[in-house]
PDB file of C-alpha atoms in Angstrom:
ATOM      1  CA  MET K   1     -10.697  26.185 -20.099  1.00  0.00           C
ATOM      2  CA  GLU K   2     -10.226  28.242 -23.224  1.00  0.00           C
ATOM      3  CA  THR K   3      -9.431  27.068 -26.723  1.00  0.00           C
ATOM      4  CA  VAL K   4      -6.513  29.202 -28.091  1.00  0.00           C
ATOM      5  CA  ALA K   5      -6.416  27.422 -31.403  1.00  0.00           C
ATOM      6  CA  GLU K   6      -7.517  24.157 -33.220  1.00  0.00           C
ATOM      7  CA  ASN K   7      -6.223  22.983 -36.531  1.00  0.00           C
ATOM      8  CA  LYS K   8      -6.919  19.740 -38.511  1.00  0.00           C
ATOM      9  CA  CYS K   9      -3.953  17.626 -38.450  1.00  0.00           C
ATOM     10  CA  PHE K  10      -3.307  14.015 -39.998  1.00  0.00           C
ATOM     11  CA  GLY K  11      -7.109  13.395 -39.896  1.00  0.00           C
ATOM     12  CA  GLY K  12      -7.248  14.522 -36.320  1.00  0.00           C
ATOM     13  CA  VAL K  13      -7.122  17.869 -34.478  1.00  0.00           C
ATOM     14  CA  GLN K  14      -3.989  19.876 -32.923  1.00  0.00           C
ATOM     15  CA  GLY K  15      -5.253  22.006 -30.272  1.00  0.00           C
ATOM     16  CA  VAL K  16      -3.845  24.470 -27.956  1.00  0.00           C
ATOM     17  CA  TYR K  17      -5.680  25.309 -24.723  1.00  0.00           C
ATOM     18  CA  SER K  18      -5.231  27.612 -21.668  1.00  0.00           C
ATOM     19  CA  HIS K  19      -6.750  27.197 -18.258  1.00  0.00           C
ATOM     20  CA  ALA K  20      -6.410  28.473 -14.702  1.00  0.00           C
ATOM     21  CA  SER K  21      -4.182  26.085 -12.659  1.00  0.00           C
ATOM     22  CA  LYS K  22      -4.749  25.431  -8.956  1.00  0.00           C
ATOM     23  CA  ALA K  23      -1.555  23.720  -8.849  1.00  0.00           C
ATOM     24  CA  THR K  24       0.489  26.536 -10.221  1.00  0.00           C
ATOM     25  CA  GLY K  25      -1.792  29.501  -9.127  1.00  0.00           C
ATOM     26  CA  CYS K  26      -1.555  30.926 -12.691  1.00  0.00           C
ATOM     27  CA  ASP K  27      -2.871  30.403 -16.121  1.00  0.00           C
ATOM     28  CA  MET K  28      -1.297  27.506 -18.072  1.00  0.00           C
ATOM     29  CA  THR K  29      -1.110  26.608 -21.692  1.00  0.00           C
ATOM     30  CA  PHE K  30      -0.909  23.134 -23.145  1.00  0.00           C
ATOM     31  CA  GLY K  31      -1.095  21.593 -26.563  1.00  0.00           C
ATOM     32  CA  LEU K  32      -3.138  18.292 -27.198  1.00  0.00           C
ATOM     33  CA  PHE K  33      -3.299  16.254 -30.503  1.00  0.00           C
ATOM     34  CA  LEU K  34      -6.306  14.084 -30.778  1.00  0.00           C
ATOM     35  CA  PRO K  35      -6.366  11.471 -33.507  1.00  0.00           C
ATOM     36  CA  GLU K  36      -9.324  10.707 -35.768  1.00  0.00           C
ATOM     37  CA  GLU K  37     -10.257   7.867 -33.676  1.00  0.00           C
ATOM     38  CA  ALA K  38     -11.135  10.145 -30.683  1.00  0.00           C
ATOM     39  CA  ARG K  39     -14.360  10.984 -32.503  1.00  0.00           C
ATOM     40  CA  ASP K  40     -15.478   7.402 -31.626  1.00  0.00           C
ATOM     41  CA  GLY K  41     -14.343   7.218 -28.000  1.00  0.00           C
ATOM     42  CA  PRO K  42     -11.435   7.541 -25.545  1.00  0.00           C
ATOM     43  CA  VAL K  43      -7.974   6.900 -26.972  1.00  0.00           C
ATOM     44  CA  PRO K  44      -4.790   6.314 -25.052  1.00  0.00           C
ATOM     45  CA  VAL K  45      -2.435   9.164 -24.285  1.00  0.00           C
ATOM     46  CA  LEU K  46       1.328   9.910 -24.561  1.00  0.00           C
ATOM     47  CA  TRP K  47       2.723  12.675 -22.448  1.00  0.00           C
ATOM     48  CA  TYR K  48       5.549  14.817 -23.878  1.00  0.00           C
ATOM     49  CA  LEU K  49       7.525  16.684 -21.438  1.00  0.00           C
ATOM     50  CA  SER K  50       9.929  19.427 -23.048  1.00  0.00           C
ATOM     51  CA  GLY K  51      13.264  20.753 -21.956  1.00  0.00           C
ATOM     52  CA  LEU K  52      14.834  23.939 -20.748  1.00  0.00           C
ATOM     53  CA  THR K  53      13.788  27.316 -22.248  1.00  0.00           C
ATOM     54  CA  CYS K  54      10.689  25.542 -24.145  1.00  0.00           C
ATOM     55  CA  THR K  55       7.036  26.009 -23.969  1.00  0.00           C
ATOM     56  CA  HIS K  56       4.128  23.636 -25.026  1.00  0.00           C
ATOM     57  CA  GLU K  57       4.820  24.787 -28.579  1.00  0.00           C
ATOM     58  CA  ASN K  58       8.451  23.393 -29.278  1.00  0.00           C
ATOM     59  CA  ALA K  59       7.758  19.687 -29.397  1.00  0.00           C
ATOM     60  CA  MET K  60       4.216  20.308 -30.881  1.00  0.00           C
ATOM     61  CA  VAL K  61       5.879  22.197 -33.947  1.00  0.00           C
ATOM     62  CA  LYS K  62       9.228  20.350 -34.277  1.00  0.00           C
ATOM     63  CA  ALA K  63       9.080  16.765 -32.975  1.00  0.00           C
ATOM     64  CA  GLY K  64       7.194  15.466 -35.842  1.00  0.00           C
ATOM     65  CA  ALA K  65       5.100  13.341 -33.464  1.00  0.00           C
ATOM     66  CA  GLN K  66       1.625  14.037 -34.746  1.00  0.00           C
ATOM     67  CA  GLY K  67       1.727  11.925 -37.828  1.00  0.00           C
ATOM     68  CA  TRP K  68       3.080   8.755 -36.063  1.00  0.00           C
ATOM     69  CA  ALA K  69       0.506   9.235 -33.202  1.00  0.00           C
ATOM     70  CA  ALA K  70      -2.307   9.450 -35.951  1.00  0.00           C
ATOM     71  CA  GLU K  71      -1.122   6.199 -37.363  1.00  0.00           C
ATOM     72  CA  GLN K  72      -1.214   4.534 -33.882  1.00  0.00           C
ATOM     73  CA  GLY K  73      -4.433   6.251 -32.720  1.00  0.00           C
ATOM     74  CA  ILE K  74      -2.796   7.838 -29.789  1.00  0.00           C
ATOM     75  CA  ALA K  75      -3.433  11.323 -28.345  1.00  0.00           C
ATOM     76  CA  LEU K  76      -0.363  13.536 -27.563  1.00  0.00           C
ATOM     77  CA  VAL K  77      -0.203  16.127 -24.757  1.00  0.00           C
ATOM     78  CA  PHE K  78       2.432  18.768 -24.668  1.00  0.00           C
ATOM     79  CA  PRO K  79       2.559  20.667 -21.243  1.00  0.00           C
ATOM     80  CA  ASP K  80       4.383  23.820 -20.587  1.00  0.00           C
ATOM     81  CA  THR K  81       7.665  23.616 -18.869  1.00  0.00           C
ATOM     82  CA  SER K  82       6.816  25.949 -15.919  1.00  0.00           C
ATOM     83  CA  PRO K  83       4.412  28.457 -14.580  1.00  0.00           C
ATOM     84  CA  ARG K  84       4.439  31.880 -16.185  1.00  0.00           C
ATOM     85  CA  GLY K  85       3.060  35.355 -16.060  1.00  0.00           C
ATOM     86  CA  GLU K  86       3.190  38.455 -13.850  1.00  0.00           C
ATOM     87  CA  GLY K  87       3.813  37.530 -10.245  1.00  0.00           C
ATOM     88  CA  VAL K  88       5.512  34.351 -10.963  1.00  0.00           C
ATOM     89  CA  ALA K  89       9.194  34.163  -9.721  1.00  0.00           C
ATOM     90  CA  ASP K  90      11.890  34.148 -12.206  1.00  0.00           C
ATOM     91  CA  ASP K  91      15.612  34.208 -12.853  1.00  0.00           C
ATOM     92  CA  ASP K  92      18.147  35.747 -15.083  1.00  0.00           C
ATOM     93  CA  GLY K  93      19.523  32.391 -16.025  1.00  0.00           C
ATOM     94  CA  TYR K  94      17.853  30.356 -18.727  1.00  0.00           C
ATOM     95  CA  ASP K  95      18.253  27.092 -16.638  1.00  0.00           C
ATOM     96  CA  LEU K  96      16.170  28.338 -13.501  1.00  0.00           C
ATOM     97  CA  GLY K  97      12.665  30.088 -13.099  1.00  0.00           C
ATOM     98  CA  GLN K  98      10.331  30.377 -15.990  1.00  0.00           C
ATOM     99  CA  GLY K  99      10.912  27.831 -18.662  1.00  0.00           C
ATOM    100  CA  ALA K 100      12.835  25.584 -16.129  1.00  0.00           C
ATOM    101  CA  GLY K 101      10.412  24.023 -13.666  1.00  0.00           C
ATOM    102  CA  PHE K 102      12.206  20.619 -13.633  1.00  0.00           C
ATOM    103  CA  TYR K 103       9.057  18.940 -13.009  1.00  0.00           C
ATOM    104  CA  VAL K 104       9.257  19.184  -9.174  1.00  0.00           C
ATOM    105  CA  ASN K 105       7.128  20.696  -6.498  1.00  0.00           C
ATOM    106  CA  ALA K 106       9.009  23.638  -5.034  1.00  0.00           C
ATOM    107  CA  THR K 107       9.344  23.851  -1.325  1.00  0.00           C
ATOM    108  CA  GLN K 108      11.513  26.923  -1.176  1.00  0.00           C
ATOM    109  CA  ASP K 109      10.739  30.630  -1.584  1.00  0.00           C
ATOM    110  CA  PRO K 110      10.265  32.416  -4.020  1.00  0.00           C
ATOM    111  CA  TRP K 111       9.445  29.336  -5.969  1.00  0.00           C
ATOM    112  CA  LYS K 112       6.988  27.572  -3.795  1.00  0.00           C
ATOM    113  CA  PRO K 113       3.866  29.650  -4.607  1.00  0.00           C
ATOM    114  CA  HIS K 114       3.780  28.607  -8.304  1.00  0.00           C
ATOM    115  CA  PHE K 115       6.286  26.009  -9.183  1.00  0.00           C
ATOM    116  CA  GLN K 116       4.277  22.836  -8.376  1.00  0.00           C
ATOM    117  CA  MET K 117       5.010  21.284 -11.726  1.00  0.00           C
ATOM    118  CA  TRP K 118       5.024  17.582 -10.225  1.00  0.00           C
ATOM    119  CA  ASP K 119       1.436  17.891  -9.128  1.00  0.00           C
ATOM    120  CA  TYR K 120       0.458  19.740 -12.304  1.00  0.00           C
ATOM    121  CA  VAL K 121       1.732  17.296 -14.742  1.00  0.00           C
ATOM    122  CA  ALA K 122       0.913  14.029 -12.893  1.00  0.00           C
ATOM    123  CA  GLU K 123      -2.478  15.027 -11.343  1.00  0.00           C
ATOM    124  CA  GLU K 124      -4.209  18.431 -12.327  1.00  0.00           C
ATOM    125  CA  LEU K 125      -3.676  18.440 -16.073  1.00  0.00           C
ATOM    126  CA  PRO K 126      -4.459  14.659 -16.487  1.00  0.00           C
ATOM    127  CA  ALA K 127      -7.779  15.220 -14.651  1.00  0.00           C
ATOM    128  CA  LEU K 128      -8.821  18.084 -16.905  1.00  0.00           C
ATOM    129  CA  VAL K 129      -7.724  16.543 -20.281  1.00  0.00           C
ATOM    130  CA  THR K 130      -9.528  13.249 -19.359  1.00  0.00           C
ATOM    131  CA  SER K 131     -12.586  14.918 -18.234  1.00  0.00           C
ATOM    132  CA  GLU K 132     -12.850  17.561 -21.276  1.00  0.00           C
ATOM    133  CA  PHE K 133     -11.472  15.289 -24.031  1.00  0.00           C
ATOM    134  CA  ALA K 134     -11.920  11.677 -25.265  1.00  0.00           C
ATOM    135  CA  ILE K 135      -8.916  10.291 -23.570  1.00  0.00           C
ATOM    136  CA  ASP K 136      -8.545   7.083 -21.530  1.00  0.00           C
ATOM    137  CA  ALA K 137      -7.106   7.748 -18.133  1.00  0.00           C
ATOM    138  CA  GLU K 138      -6.226   3.996 -17.829  1.00  0.00           C
ATOM    139  CA  ARG K 139      -3.942   4.131 -20.763  1.00  0.00           C
ATOM    140  CA  GLN K 140      -1.237   6.784 -20.296  1.00  0.00           C
ATOM    141  CA  ALA K 141       2.442   6.667 -21.277  1.00  0.00           C
ATOM    142  CA  ILE K 142       5.144   9.472 -20.910  1.00  0.00           C
ATOM    143  CA  THR K 143       8.211  10.618 -22.655  1.00  0.00           C
ATOM    144  CA  GLY K 144      10.288  13.684 -22.849  1.00  0.00           C
ATOM    145  CA  HIS K 145      13.442  15.534 -23.861  1.00  0.00           C
ATOM    146  CA  SER K 146      16.406  16.744 -21.812  1.00  0.00           C
ATOM    147  CA  MET K 147      14.904  18.326 -18.612  1.00  0.00           C
ATOM    148  CA  GLY K 148      11.625  16.623 -19.963  1.00  0.00           C
ATOM    149  CA  GLY K 149      13.276  13.234 -20.241  1.00  0.00           C
ATOM    150  CA  HIS K 150      14.325  13.606 -16.435  1.00  0.00           C
ATOM    151  CA  GLY K 151      10.772  14.517 -15.767  1.00  0.00           C
ATOM    152  CA  ALA K 152       9.360  11.678 -17.777  1.00  0.00           C
ATOM    153  CA  LEU K 153      11.630   9.147 -16.022  1.00  0.00           C
ATOM    154  CA  THR K 154      11.093  10.306 -12.427  1.00  0.00           C
ATOM    155  CA  LEU K 155       7.339  10.601 -12.972  1.00  0.00           C
ATOM    156  CA  ALA K 156       7.339   7.017 -14.446  1.00  0.00           C
ATOM    157  CA  MET K 157       9.282   5.611 -11.504  1.00  0.00           C
ATOM    158  CA  GLY K 158       7.627   7.915  -8.836  1.00  0.00           C
ATOM    159  CA  ARG K 159       3.888   7.478  -9.829  1.00  0.00           C
ATOM    160  CA  LYS K 160       3.631   3.747  -9.509  1.00  0.00           C
ATOM    161  CA  GLY K 161       0.880   2.361 -11.966  1.00  0.00           C
ATOM    162  CA  GLN K 162       0.057   5.580 -13.662  1.00  0.00           C
ATOM    163  CA  TYR K 163       2.083   5.006 -16.930  1.00  0.00           C
ATOM    164  CA  ARG K 164       2.340   1.776 -18.831  1.00  0.00           C
ATOM    165  CA  SER K 165       5.633   2.670 -20.525  1.00  0.00           C
ATOM    166  CA  VAL K 166       8.415   5.515 -20.317  1.00  0.00           C
ATOM    167  CA  SER K 167      10.944   6.868 -22.850  1.00  0.00           C
ATOM    168  CA  ALA K 168      13.261   9.651 -23.020  1.00  0.00           C
ATOM    169  CA  PHE K 169      15.393  11.686 -25.670  1.00  0.00           C
ATOM    170  CA  SER K 170      18.544  12.855 -24.095  1.00  0.00           C
ATOM    171  CA  PRO K 171      17.599  12.989 -20.578  1.00  0.00           C
ATOM    172  CA  ILE K 172      19.219  14.346 -17.481  1.00  0.00           C
ATOM    173  CA  CYS K 173      19.781  11.032 -15.931  1.00  0.00           C
ATOM    174  CA  HIS K 174      21.749  12.080 -12.717  1.00  0.00           C
ATOM    175  CA  PRO K 175      21.104  15.567 -11.681  1.00  0.00           C
ATOM    176  CA  THR K 176      22.112  15.226  -8.140  1.00  0.00           C
ATOM    177  CA  ALA K 177      25.668  14.881  -9.517  1.00  0.00           C
ATOM    178  CA  SER K 178      25.356  17.401 -12.439  1.00  0.00           C
ATOM    179  CA  ASP K 179      25.433  21.152 -12.973  1.00  0.00           C
ATOM    180  CA  TRP K 180      22.222  20.531 -14.821  1.00  0.00           C
ATOM    181  CA  GLY K 181      20.349  19.611 -11.610  1.00  0.00           C
ATOM    182  CA  ARG K 182      22.270  20.527  -8.352  1.00  0.00           C
ATOM    183  CA  LYS K 183      21.613  24.347  -8.908  1.00  0.00           C
ATOM    184  CA  GLN K 184      17.959  23.906  -9.707  1.00  0.00           C
ATOM    185  CA  LEU K 185      17.401  21.046  -6.944  1.00  0.00           C
ATOM    186  CA  LYS K 186      18.940  23.292  -4.364  1.00  0.00           C
ATOM    187  CA  ALA K 187      16.787  26.254  -5.388  1.00  0.00           C
ATOM    188  CA  TYR K 188      13.519  24.529  -5.591  1.00  0.00           C
ATOM    189  CA  LEU K 189      13.964  22.026  -2.808  1.00  0.00           C
ATOM    190  CA  GLY K 190      16.489  23.414  -0.303  1.00  0.00           C
ATOM    191  CA  THR K 191      19.983  22.135   0.947  1.00  0.00           C
ATOM    192  CA  ASP K 192      18.727  18.763   2.148  1.00  0.00           C
ATOM    193  CA  GLU K 193      20.012  16.558  -0.597  1.00  0.00           C
ATOM    194  CA  ALA K 194      17.878  13.548   0.575  1.00  0.00           C
ATOM    195  CA  ALA K 195      14.994  15.511  -0.711  1.00  0.00           C
ATOM    196  CA  TRP K 196      16.476  15.518  -4.175  1.00  0.00           C
ATOM    197  CA  ALA K 197      16.780  11.766  -4.537  1.00  0.00           C
ATOM    198  CA  ARG K 198      13.189  11.226  -5.755  1.00  0.00           C
ATOM    199  CA  HIS K 199      13.908  13.589  -8.742  1.00  0.00           C
ATOM    200  CA  ASP K 200      17.076  11.606  -9.900  1.00  0.00           C
ATOM    201  CA  ALA K 201      16.463   9.004 -12.529  1.00  0.00           C
ATOM    202  CA  ALA K 202      19.656   7.059 -11.697  1.00  0.00           C
ATOM    203  CA  LEU K 203      18.900   6.980  -7.956  1.00  0.00           C
ATOM    204  CA  MET K 204      15.341   6.176  -8.486  1.00  0.00           C
ATOM    205  CA  MET K 205      16.250   3.263 -10.679  1.00  0.00           C
ATOM    206  CA  ARG K 206      18.480   1.789  -7.914  1.00  0.00           C
ATOM    207  CA  ASP K 207      15.584   2.400  -5.411  1.00  0.00           C
ATOM    208  CA  VAL K 208      12.368   1.612  -7.029  1.00  0.00           C
ATOM    209  CA  GLY K 209      12.782   1.173 -10.774  1.00  0.00           C
ATOM    210  CA  PHE K 210       9.915   0.871 -13.219  1.00  0.00           C
ATOM    211  CA  ASP K 211       7.378  -1.859 -13.640  1.00  0.00           C
ATOM    212  CA  GLY K 212       7.131  -1.749 -17.396  1.00  0.00           C
ATOM    213  CA  PRO K 213       9.236  -1.203 -20.603  1.00  0.00           C
ATOM    214  CA  MET K 214      11.646   1.831 -20.853  1.00  0.00           C
ATOM    215  CA  LEU K 215      13.418   3.104 -23.989  1.00  0.00           C
ATOM    216  CA  VAL K 216      16.200   5.978 -23.788  1.00  0.00           C
ATOM    217  CA  ASP K 217      17.919   7.499 -26.699  1.00  0.00           C
ATOM    218  CA  THR K 218      20.958   9.882 -26.476  1.00  0.00           C
ATOM    219  CA  GLY K 219      23.289  11.193 -29.153  1.00  0.00           C
ATOM    220  CA  THR K 220      27.042  10.442 -28.979  1.00  0.00           C
ATOM    221  CA  SER K 221      27.553  13.866 -30.166  1.00  0.00           C
ATOM    222  CA  ASP K 222      25.256  15.388 -27.686  1.00  0.00           C
ATOM    223  CA  GLN K 223      27.021  18.719 -26.571  1.00  0.00           C
ATOM    224  CA  PHE K 224      25.666  18.319 -23.125  1.00  0.00           C
ATOM    225  CA  ILE K 225      26.400  14.524 -22.682  1.00  0.00           C
ATOM    226  CA  ASP K 226      28.633  15.273 -19.703  1.00  0.00           C
ATOM    227  CA  LEU K 227      25.577  16.844 -18.039  1.00  0.00           C
ATOM    228  CA  LEU K 228      23.209  14.267 -18.957  1.00  0.00           C
ATOM    229  CA  LYS K 229      25.201  11.365 -17.538  1.00  0.00           C
ATOM    230  CA  PRO K 230      23.420   8.452 -19.562  1.00  0.00           C
ATOM    231  CA  GLU K 231      26.251   5.929 -18.122  1.00  0.00           C
ATOM    232  CA  ALA K 232      24.697   6.536 -14.564  1.00  0.00           C
ATOM    233  CA  LEU K 233      21.304   5.459 -15.674  1.00  0.00           C
ATOM    234  CA  ALA K 234      22.755   2.539 -17.637  1.00  0.00           C
ATOM    235  CA  GLU K 235      24.733   1.336 -14.393  1.00  0.00           C
ATOM    236  CA  ALA K 236      21.709   1.604 -12.260  1.00  0.00           C
ATOM    237  CA  ALA K 237      19.387  -0.289 -14.683  1.00  0.00           C
ATOM    238  CA  ASN K 238      22.041  -2.994 -15.117  1.00  0.00           C
ATOM    239  CA  ALA K 239      22.291  -3.314 -11.280  1.00  0.00           C
ATOM    240  CA  ARG K 240      18.630  -3.537 -10.982  1.00  0.00           C
ATOM    241  CA  ARG K 241      18.156  -5.637 -13.939  1.00  0.00           C
ATOM    242  CA  GLN K 242      15.710  -3.357 -15.249  1.00  0.00           C
ATOM    243  CA  GLU K 243      13.573  -4.081 -18.484  1.00  0.00           C
ATOM    244  CA  ALA K 244      14.993  -1.163 -20.601  1.00  0.00           C
ATOM    245  CA  THR K 245      16.506  -0.359 -24.028  1.00  0.00           C
ATOM    246  CA  LEU K 246      19.133   2.277 -23.417  1.00  0.00           C
ATOM    247  CA  ARG K 247      20.687   3.360 -26.868  1.00  0.00           C
ATOM    248  CA  LEU K 248      23.559   5.787 -27.868  1.00  0.00           C
ATOM    249  CA  GLN K 249      22.937   7.045 -31.278  1.00  0.00           C
ATOM    250  CA  LYS K 250      26.104   7.636 -33.206  1.00  0.00           C
ATOM    251  CA  GLY K 251      26.654  11.264 -34.392  1.00  0.00           C
ATOM    252  CA  TYR K 252      23.261  12.804 -33.071  1.00  0.00           C
ATOM    253  CA  ASP K 253      23.170  15.952 -30.929  1.00  0.00           C
ATOM    254  CA  HIS K 254      20.773  17.408 -28.614  1.00  0.00           C
ATOM    255  CA  SER K 255      18.478  19.094 -31.013  1.00  0.00           C
ATOM    256  CA  TYR K 256      15.041  18.377 -32.324  1.00  0.00           C
ATOM    257  CA  PHE K 257      16.585  17.061 -35.422  1.00  0.00           C
ATOM    258  CA  PHE K 258      17.617  14.260 -33.260  1.00  0.00           C
ATOM    259  CA  VAL K 259      14.347  14.103 -31.386  1.00  0.00           C
ATOM    260  CA  SER K 260      12.348  13.966 -34.773  1.00  0.00           C
ATOM    261  CA  SER K 261      14.725  11.318 -36.092  1.00  0.00           C
ATOM    262  CA  PHE K 262      13.585   8.749 -33.493  1.00  0.00           C
ATOM    263  CA  MET K 263      10.175   9.854 -32.807  1.00  0.00           C
ATOM    264  CA  GLU K 264       8.586   7.015 -34.869  1.00  0.00           C
ATOM    265  CA  ASP K 265      10.408   4.441 -32.757  1.00  0.00           C
ATOM    266  CA  HIS K 266       9.213   5.977 -29.626  1.00  0.00           C
ATOM    267  CA  ILE K 267       5.786   6.226 -30.646  1.00  0.00           C
ATOM    268  CA  ALA K 268       5.498   2.615 -31.869  1.00  0.00           C
ATOM    269  CA  PHE K 269       7.179   1.569 -28.645  1.00  0.00           C
ATOM    270  CA  HIS K 270       4.502   3.195 -26.545  1.00  0.00           C
ATOM    271  CA  ALA K 271       1.737   2.096 -28.866  1.00  0.00           C
ATOM    272  CA  GLU K 272       2.707  -1.542 -28.113  1.00  0.00           C
ATOM    273  CA  ALA K 273       2.399  -1.021 -24.354  1.00  0.00           C
ATOM    274  CA  LEU K 274      -0.806   1.088 -24.579  1.00  0.00           C
ATOM    275  CA  TYR K 275      -2.656  -1.314 -26.679  1.00  0.00           C
ATOM    276  CA  ALA K 276      -1.312  -4.414 -24.703  1.00  0.00           C
TER     277      ALA K 276
END
């Protein structure tokens, strides 16, 4: 692992690090905010998964999360959204390939050799950061925006017991029934739609749910709301009687102005679960 940058931030340290990933077969970069409390021992961690076209840097710079995390004594990890580099498959579209990993383990060529983002986020990167930094592996929570909201919800429901709480900003809730999903799931996982179900939050909610608190915010003026399908997740949560707070925020869109407006709520929500 190499240190790209470290800056003092709200009494703690905002770092950027790179490492050779076995899961993705290439070098990966991630951001990590450690609050001041990490000097004295391991702290709980909140994972933030970003959306289409993003790198580790978008949320790290735009979400306004570090101040609220410092107040709660929580670490933040900002992974990249896909493998990158020479020899890594890509596509001309913004919504497939580099910058659009969709947090799945690809089974189809040309994506299979590198696009193992589920394993990277759920297993490899947590093992690395908990071994190299003062982070408590037993106290993890997860959130994300858009494609990252999809990843946060499906990882939380698919990795039983790993995360104490889950939240999402404008998540892609029902990708098997959306143009933001069908294209990518077919490319990465093939034509058997049964293999897609474990990467669809609405379907997973009906199937397994989440054993813990859930918070989801979507703006009523989100320009992509028809692709996000928040109503599908709400219907599934109601059918399962899932513990969840699902909110439509009047007038907000899909941008980081929206994300930063509700970041305090989300970090406080996770802090309650992480310190329970």
